[in-house]
Structure formats: C-alpha cells, structure tokens
Amino acid sequence: MDENVTTAVLEEWVRTFATLIEQNRDYLTELDAAIGDADHGSNMDRGMKAAVAALDDAALTTAGALFTKVGMTLVSTVGGASGPLFGTFFLRMGASFGDSDTASPRDFAAALRAGLGGVVARGKAEPGDKTMYDALAPAVDALDLALEAQSQLATGLKAARDAAATGRDATTPMLARKGRASYLGERSVGHQDPGATTVALLLEAATESSF
Amino acid sequence: MDENVTTAVLEEWVRTFATLIEQNRDYLTELDAAIGDADHGSNMDRGMKAAVAALDDAALTTAGALFTKVGMTLVSTVGGASGPLFGTFFLRMGASFGDSDTASPRDFAAALRAGLGGVVARGKAEPGDKTMYDALAPAVDALDLALEAQSQLATGLKAARDAAATGRDATTPMLARKGRASYLGERSVGHQDPGATTVALLLEAATESSF
Amino acid sequence: MKKLINDPNDVVAEALLGIEAAHPDLQVDHHNKIIYRSDTPKRGKVGIISGGGSGHEPLHGGFVGLGMLDAACAGEVFTSPVPDQMLAATKLVDGGAGVLHVVKNYTGDVMNFEMSAELASAETGARVLSVVTDDDVAVQDSTWTAGRRGVGVTVLLEKIAGAAAEQGRDLDQVAQIARTVNANGRSMGVALTSCTVPAAGKPTFDLGEDEMELGVGIHGEPGRQRLPLAPAKEIASLLVEPILTDLPFSSGDAVIAFVNGLGGTPLIELYVMYNEVNKILAGRGVRVARSLVGSYITSLDMAGSSITLLKVDDELLSLWDAPVRTPALRWGI
Amino acid sequence: MKKLINDPNDVVAEALLGIEAAHPDLQVDHHNKIIYRSDTPKRGKVGIISGGGSGHEPLHGGFVGLGMLDAACAGEVFTSPVPDQMLAATKLVDGGAGVLHVVKNYTGDVMNFEMSAELASAETGARVLSVVTDDDVAVQDSTWTAGRRGVGVTVLLEKIAGAAAEQGRDLDQVAQIARTVNANGRSMGVALTSCTVPAAGKPTFDLGEDEMELGVGIHGEPGRQRLPLAPAKEIASLLVEPILTDLPFSSGDAVIAFVNGLGGTPLIELYVMYNEVNKILAGRGVRVARSLVGSYITSLDMAGSSITLLKVDDELLSLWDAPVRTPALRWGI
Ligand SMILES: Nc1ncnc2c1ncn2[C@@H]1O[C@H](COP(=O)(O)OP(=O)(O)O)[C@@H](O)[C@H]1O
Ligand SMILES: Nc1ncnc2c1ncn2[C@@H]1O[C@H](COP(=O)(O)OP(=O)(O)O)[C@@H](O)[C@H]1O
Ligand SMILES: [Mg+2]
Ligand SMILES: [Mg+2]
Ligand SMILES: [Mg+2]
Ligand SMILES: [Mg+2]
C-alpha cells in the first residue's frame, strides 16, 4: 500500500467519473425532478464536460494542479448548489496535495477527507440531512479504515464505493433539511438524494480506474 | 287598415322582443362565436333588459317617446356594434313618430323604414354584406308592399316576418364584408349572421303582439 | 378557466377599484367607468381621451396621466364602451381647446365613438376630432372588410399625441400628428394560445399543442394563417416582413420598434423576440431610434406577441421622448 | 411547450442580446452574462450587484440603472450564476467604496455568492458585504430547512438600497438599510399553473384544472398546500393573512404593498387582486403608503401572483421615492 498514485491514474479517475455522469445524466435529473428542480444531471454533466475539456487542454503533472483545475472548472461552470459543493470538494483535494510531486495512498485518503471538509464548510450539512454528505462521509471513513487495516488502495476504494452506495440508499427514507429538497418537508421522504447518487458514481469511477 | 296603433301595443312589441331575445340569448351568442366574438346574445339581452326596466319606470304615452327611450337605453347599455345599430334603429323610429299622438299603420311602416335608414347611416352596410341589414331591408319592403296592397297591419307584419326570416337564412352563404365577421373572409361563408337573426326575432315579436 | 378574479361579471368594475387604489394620482368615475387625470381639464390644453373593451390592460387606463391621455373609458371585456361614457369623458377633459378621440378601428368602437362625438357637439359645443387607428397588416384593407384593426400603434400614438397636447399644440395640430403616427405605423401579431374571456369561461379558439395563429387580433380574431409552431427567429420574420413591405419601410428609415406581449407571455421571451426583430431590421438598414419591449396592449391571458414598427422623424421622436407620467409608461418626470 | 424562443439552450444568451439592443444605456458582458450601468464604476459610490437564475425577468437585469443596481449576473434558467460572474461584476462596479451583494436565499445562490465574495476580497481587496433576502413566509424558517426563500422583497430592497447608494451612503449604511428592508418585508405566492423550463420542455408540476398551489416558489417549488381554485377575494386572504401574522404587521403600520404577477397572469387580474389586498389592509388599519402592481419577479410563464408587504418608515419611503431609471422601474428622471 505504499506505491504512489500517479497523476495519470488520478486523471483517469476524473475522466471515468465524467463518463459515468454523462451516462447517468437523465437519471440524476429525474431524481432531482422529484425533490428539487430537475437540473442536477445537466449541472454535473455541464461541469464535468468542461473539466475534461480543461484537462485536454492542459498537461497537468501534479495531483494538486489536477484537482485544483477540476475544482475551479466546476465552480466556474456549474452554478446552483452542486457547483460550489463539488467544486470546493475538488479544490480542497487539490490544496491537500499541494505542489507535492508524489501522492501516496494516505495522501489520497487525506485529500478525500479534506474534500469532505470543504463540502461541510461550504454547505453546513450534518449527517442525516439527506445530502451528498450522507454518501461522501461514509466513503471517506471506509477508505481510512481500510488503509489503517493495511489494505491496498484499490481494496480501500472498493470499500469506499460500497459505503457510498449504502449511504446513497440510506438517503431515501431521510427527510431533507438542506438545499431545495428541504422545502418539501415530509414530502421529501421516499426519494433518493441526487447529490448522494453522484457521490456514489464518483467512488464507482475510482474502482473502475487503475488505482 | 286605418285603425291607429296604440302605444300600448307598441310597448307590447318591445317587451315581446325582449322576451324572445332572452330566450334566444345563448343561441345568438353561439352564432356570434362562430364568426364574431361570442357576445351578441349577451349584448342584446343586457340592452333589452335595460329597455324593459326603463319602460317599467316611465309611463310613456306616445310612440315617439317610447322608441326614443328604447333607442337611448340600447345605445347607453349595449356597446359593441349592435348598441349603436339597434339603438339608432329605435331612435330613428322614435324621431319618425315625433310627438304625434296617433300612429297609423303607414306611420308605423314609415318609422320602420326610418329605422332602417338609421342602420344604414350608422353602419354603411350594403345588401349582401351579411349583416342585420339583409334581414331588415326585406322586412321593411314587405310591409310597405302589403300596406300598398291595402292589407291589414297584422297581415303586413306577417309578410315582414317571413321576409326577415328569408333574409336571415340568406345570410348563411354570404361572405361577410362588414363588422367583425369580415376579418374571416372566406371562412365567414356557411354561418348565419347573428344580427340578422335578431332582426328576424324582432319581426316575429311583432306578429306575436296584438297589432 | 384559471384566473385571479371573483365573479366574471365584476372583473372590470373591480379592476377599476384596484387601479384607483394603486394610483392615487388618478381619479376613477365608477359609474361611467372612466379613469382620468386629477388635474383635468387643463385650461387651453387639448383633451385626449381613448377607450375600448377591457382586457387589453394597461391599454387604455394605464396610459392616463401627464403627457398622454386625459381620460380612458373602459368597456366590458372585449366590448366597446357606450357613447355615454365617451361623452362624459369628453366633458371631463374639455379645457376649451377641444378634445381628440383616439379610436381603434373596430365597427363597434368606431360607431360608439361617433355617436359620442355627435352628442358632445350637440350637448356642449365642444369641438371633437377623432383619429382611428388601423395598423394591423394581418387584415386585408379593402372595401370588402371592416378595414384593418387598430392595435399596437394605438399605444405609440397615445404617447406622441399626448406629448403634443401637453406642449400646447391646438386640436388640429394634435389630430394631424396622431394621423401621421397612424399612417406611419404597422403591426402584426401571433398567438401561441387563445385567450379566455371570463364570461365565456373557455378559450375563444382551439389551437393545437404545436400550432400558432399568425396575424391574430387582440380579441382572438382569426389571423392570416394557422401554422406549425416555429422558432422565434422564424416567427419574427413572419411578423416583420409583412410589416416592412406594407408601408413600405426602407433602408435609412428610423423607427420606433415595439415588441409587445399579449398577456400570457413573459418578458424573457419578448427580449428573445426583440433580438430577432432587431437583427432583421439591421439587415435591412432600418435604424431603430427607440424601442419598447413589454406587455402594453394585451388580449387577456393570450400567450403571444405583436410587433409594431413606426417610422419616425425628429419631431415624432422628440414627442416620444417628452416626459410622460402614467401607470404604464413613465419617463422624464 | 409553447414559447417564443429558439434553441432552449440559447434563451439566456439571446435574451441578453435583446436587452442590450433595447436598452442602449446599459452594457452587457456576454461572456460573463452581466448587465451593467454604462457609468459604472462611480468613484466613491457603493456598488450594488445582484443576480440569480434567469427566468424571473425583469429581475435582476431590468433593475440595473441609476438609483438601483450597478450590475446583474444572469445564470442559466433557474440556476444560480457562478462565482466568476459575481467576481467580474464586483470588479466592474467597485468605485472604491465597496460592493454590496444582494442574494436571494437559495442554497446555490448563497454559496456561489459567498465564493465570489471570498475571491473578490482575495483578488482585489474590495470590501464586499452581502445581504440575503428571505421573505417567503410559505417556507417554515427553521433549522430544519434551507430557510425562507428570497422573493418579492428583493425587488423593493434593490430599489431602496440602490437609492441609498446613489445618495452616497457608505457600504455599512447601505447594507444596514438593505437588512432593514429584508427584516420588514414578507411575501407569499400562489400558482394557478406550473411554469415550463425551456430545457425541460414540460411543466415542472401538474396542477388540476380546478387546483392552485398556495405558497409556491418562483422556481415552481411546492407550496404549503394544494387547494381548490378560489375567487380572488379568498386567494388574497390566503396570501395576506400569513404575511400579516408573520412579522407581525399591525394597525397603524405604513407599508409598500406589492402585487406581483408570476409571468403568465395579465395586469387586469393583478388589479383585481390589488383591490382585494387593499380592502384587507384597510380593514386592519394598515396604511398603504405606496404600491407596486405588475410582473416584476416572475417564474417564466407561470400563471399566478405573489404579494409582498414591506413595513416602512419615512426614511425607507423617501428612498423608495428617490429617482430611479432602469428598464423596469423608472420615475423622477
Ligand atoms: N447544504 C448542502 N450541503 C451539502 N449538499 C447539499 C446542500 N444543499 C444541496 N446539496 C446537494 O446538492 C444536490 C442538488 O444539486 P443541484 O440540483 O445541482 O443544485 P440546485 O439544488 O441548486 O439545483 C442535492 O441533491 C444535495 O445532495
Ligand atoms: N356595419 C354594419 N352594418 C350593419 N350591421 C352590422 C355592421 N357591423 C356589424 N353588424 C351587425 O352586428 C352584428 C354583431 O353584433 P355584436 O356581436 O353585438 O357586436 P360586435 O361585433 O361589436 O361584438 C352582426 O351580426 C351584424 O349583423
Ligand atoms: Mg437541482
Ligand atoms: Mg359580437
Ligand atoms: Mg363584441
Ligand atoms: Mg438548480
């Protein structure tokens, strides 16, 4: 578990995430139509397409530069709630890596946790508010736990993916207390949170990449 | 045919007309919906109800005063095209009688023709324009003809009623050249003119009164 | 029928109460259904009145005020007011310099205004002139029709003639300016949906989900053609081209370009339309000297838009720019 | 979907082109989708910017001009603009006296504006204060929701804060006045029909032919209750009562009463509503000091109305009355 993660693999992760978002665009929007304003899929797709285009244009050699670019692009192109939230997530990951040339699995996990911290700082979500937090926090915890247990990064990411999926499913019975869905009150119960669904896709993308 | 027409009979005519309008209100509006703006029935009904109310209030003893009151009330309450047209019709009838105390059948026929003149002066309709004129002009002609042939007024009014009905039916194939229906061009063909239908009711009301 | 109203029969009376309450600087004669300026009559100023069926708000009541109308008569929905109303309004605004009647060309409106003018000169001796607007190019203007309908130009005319009257011009001059405006303005409209008359309770006409009515009138009168719904760019061209050819407008002309909403169409769409109109005019070398974008002459809740172009010279422009203070148009004061 | 548009993706960009063409005294930065005053920045004047998703026109772009906003950022339809836009606008309007951000309380808007403010102070050193409007009493304001939505008060606040800035007050004072306006204003709306987002192509929610959504948001967010369609009188009471109790407003208070159309509702109905609102307020001894009736904060083509009451003192009133010159609000100049 000490092998460093290359920037190329990290970039592969981002690109795979973009592909999954594109494939799930309408599904995400449908989820948002039920308890929000029917734009989460198109928001994320617009942003990730822009991020991929930015990566096509620039040859970024460090993890810090890579995630900063992705984060800035999301912030600049998405708008709504998910722009600042996913943007800040990647920006904080970038900041966590700094301009270091190498990225160990622990560095990666730390960056992920920094990203989570950014989401919380920005959106003030608490556990059970029925947001992306409810998928992301369990995923970050699961990865930390796996690495502490000396697992390979790839193994840890599988655990994180499963935790995110479980967290995503757990949002369904929750009553929304943040974001647009909170206006629905009781009527938000029984619907899966779109942002949490996106987070599950992010972790799934990680397991599909060559970490 | 020299017996004078009493003001009471003339008032009976106006009231009978009001009743027929009330009964045919929706029918007239339906006709207007097809080639106009769906208000002819309610326009005439509003006006004739107001006319009847005015007659209830005032005891009018001359034909001139009676028709002037009816005409003014229509002008003041109907609006649209039919307000000035039917209003002027009755106003001119009233003016034709003047303040004379007696009204012979010929006076009545002359008043009717004066009313027709008012409609033409106001609306500039020509024969075949698909308007109230196309029912009113034949009716006035028929009454004159009957009186010239020494018929009783009641008989002459039956002839006038039949002529008005024929004139009304003849509007159906016509292409409208006046009023709102003219905007329809060719599409006005095949519909019976609402104003002509009202004129036929006016003459029908005469045959149902004790002339 | 989905409307914010009470009894359909009370819509006009209650809207007048609302206008009165919302605009303390205007007066309302509820019996005669007249909205008028508090400072009318102004001695020596030509009075200008207009009126027509209700359902076209802000026309005409929203244009009463300094620099525009002195009074407006409200008829029933889509039904011309009666002569008594115009007569009362004429008396109200007559400051000794005569009164101009601004009349949209519909048989009923023309006849009722005509009767009121006859009554006014008989009863008061007031000098009354009338100008009839007939700018809707969708209607063939011939001896075979009641003539073109009066639509969007009415708004521009009321502003420009109102400014001329405010500046102290005499009745003949004000009427002449009004006629010039009507002669130099052309309009055409499109409906995406029908309006619903409150008393009728159902749409005036049926329009398929993918259809539009080109050349519609502001009472839901049928237009030139029923066509498949098209992009704004095409619709703009279908409206502007007949307008441009009719006058005709030519390269080098300066115009006031007026993109109007019919009541159910939001402003964002009107700006999209204005962009298309502006591009077409630029392509023809027609210079847009001034513009007006908004819902100023409506057809109840009809979705759609009409376009009006008015050819202007410096005089008309300066009258357009003159101060106006009404509920719906205001600038310079 | 029946709209006067071209490609749904181009609606915002094309509407901005239309606004630019129709209002030569405004400037448009098409890259950043910013509408701004030609004379900005004004040395020593506090700059005021706002922005939000498009589809609420004339809000915010129609309120750019003397005495109101210096710049407005247009997001995609119903989607908050991105921080880059607010950052660029902040730089554009900063005349050295700092910049106020007027933000409607939606999670996305709040976060994007927050990020722009962080970037602005980092990049330019400009002092930025934000005021968040949250006047919609239909939403329970609690730790369990994202808080009340910002709706009609935003219009009144932009006018009043704009006047304060124009008069040369400093950033803290302008922000304080803006917060006072928000604290003293309450709103609630009703939808008779859903809006249709161009990109979605179909209505956001389904509403039966005899239903209305009480307490709806300007993005078609669900309201408090779905009720059978009612007469204007009842609807006015269903909207005004919760507003009156919430602040609470009491007898003797002076208010600005604002009856707003949601985009698909014509002016005649707004006046009918205004009449009902006015009667309720008179019955409570609440004095209407000023009123505003029209479609100023819309939800695309939604039929419906919202009511806003703002409690005012002499200072707020004099700021309300101060000259304003924007596409949508203009007086005194
Ligand atoms: N305060 C918050 N903290 C964390 N996540 C949030 C918060 N508010 C909203 N979200 C997430 O954002 C998602 C909605 O994103 P999106 O639809 O793109 O934005 P918007 O709500 O502005 O339309 C929600 O499903 C939720 O997961
Ligand atoms: N110029 C005219 N001369 C004679 N009759 C006319 C003229 N214009 C319209 N009409 C008559 O008026 C009738 C329509 O009346 P109505 O519907 O009450 O008025 P409006 O057309 O103003 O709604 C038509 O059916 C026609 O008979
Ligand atoms: Mg959303
Ligand atoms: Mg009719
Ligand atoms: Mg009519
Ligand atoms: Mg959104």
mmCIF file of C-alpha atoms and ligand atoms in Angstrom, chain A residues 32 37 39-40 43 80-82 85 119 123 125 130-132 178-180 193-196, chain D residues 107-108, ligand 1:
data_model
loop_
_atom_site.group_PDB
_atom_site.id
_atom_site.type_symbol
_atom_site.label_atom_id
_atom_site.label_comp_id
_atom_site.label_asym_id
_atom_site.label_seq_id
_atom_site.Cartn_x
_atom_site.Cartn_y
_atom_site.Cartn_z
ATOM 1 C CA ASP A 32 -33.739 15.957 -8.852
ATOM 2 C CA ASP A 37 -35.604 21.481 -9.703
ATOM 3 C CA ASP A 39 -31.210 20.105 -13.144
ATOM 4 C CA HIS A 40 -28.683 18.105 -11.153
ATOM 5 C CA ASN A 43 -25.485 20.711 -13.957
ATOM 6 C CA GLY A 80 -26.531 26.082 -8.343
ATOM 7 C CA ALA A 81 -25.707 24.137 -5.188
ATOM 8 C CA SER A 82 -23.593 21.428 -6.771
ATOM 9 C CA LEU A 85 -20.092 21.891 -3.369
ATOM 10 C CA VAL A 119 -18.238 20.247 1.446
ATOM 11 C CA GLY A 123 -22.834 23.561 2.826
ATOM 12 C CA ALA A 125 -24.697 19.676 6.064
ATOM 13 C CA LYS A 130 -30.254 13.937 3.016
ATOM 14 C CA THR A 131 -27.404 15.386 1.008
ATOM 15 C CA MET A 132 -24.264 14.331 -0.803
ATOM 16 C CA LYS A 178 -30.716 21.209 3.366
ATOM 17 C CA GLY A 179 -30.997 22.541 -0.150
ATOM 18 C CA ARG A 180 -34.052 22.808 -2.297
ATOM 19 C CA ASP A 193 -30.926 12.238 -2.988
ATOM 20 C CA PRO A 194 -29.417 13.191 -6.356
ATOM 21 C CA GLY A 195 -26.184 14.599 -4.923
ATOM 22 C CA ALA A 196 -25.579 11.435 -2.901
ATOM 23 C CA THR D 107 -28.587 27.220 -1.243
ATOM 24 C CA GLY D 108 -26.990 27.578 -4.656
HETATM 25 N N1 LIG E 1 -26.151 22.445 2.072
HETATM 26 C C1 LIG E 1 -25.811 21.365 1.391
HETATM 27 N N2 LIG E 1 -24.785 20.581 1.759
HETATM 28 C C2 LIG E 1 -24.431 19.505 1.058
HETATM 29 N N3 LIG E 1 -25.067 19.132 -0.051
HETATM 30 C C3 LIG E 1 -26.086 19.867 -0.480
HETATM 31 C C4 LIG E 1 -26.519 21.008 0.206
HETATM 32 N N4 LIG E 1 -27.552 21.522 -0.473
HETATM 33 C C5 LIG E 1 -27.762 20.743 -1.538
HETATM 34 N N5 LIG E 1 -26.869 19.746 -1.552
HETATM 35 C C6 LIG E 1 -26.745 18.699 -2.547
HETATM 36 O O1 LIG E 1 -26.932 19.269 -3.841
HETATM 37 C C7 LIG E 1 -27.786 18.457 -4.582
HETATM 38 C C8 LIG E 1 -28.563 19.287 -5.578
HETATM 39 O O2 LIG E 1 -27.683 19.798 -6.533
HETATM 40 P P1 LIG E 1 -28.210 20.611 -7.805
HETATM 41 O O3 LIG E 1 -29.530 20.078 -8.210
HETATM 42 O O4 LIG E 1 -27.163 20.546 -8.846
HETATM 43 O O5 LIG E 1 -28.314 22.081 -7.283
HETATM 44 P P2 LIG E 1 -29.627 23.012 -7.057
HETATM 45 O O6 LIG E 1 -30.325 22.484 -5.844
HETATM 46 O O7 LIG E 1 -29.093 24.374 -6.847
HETATM 47 O O8 LIG E 1 -30.465 22.883 -8.282
HETATM 48 C C9 LIG E 1 -28.671 17.786 -3.580
HETATM 49 O O9 LIG E 1 -29.122 16.534 -4.063
HETATM 50 C C10 LIG E 1 -27.778 17.622 -2.370
HETATM 51 O O10 LIG E 1 -27.093 16.383 -2.387
#
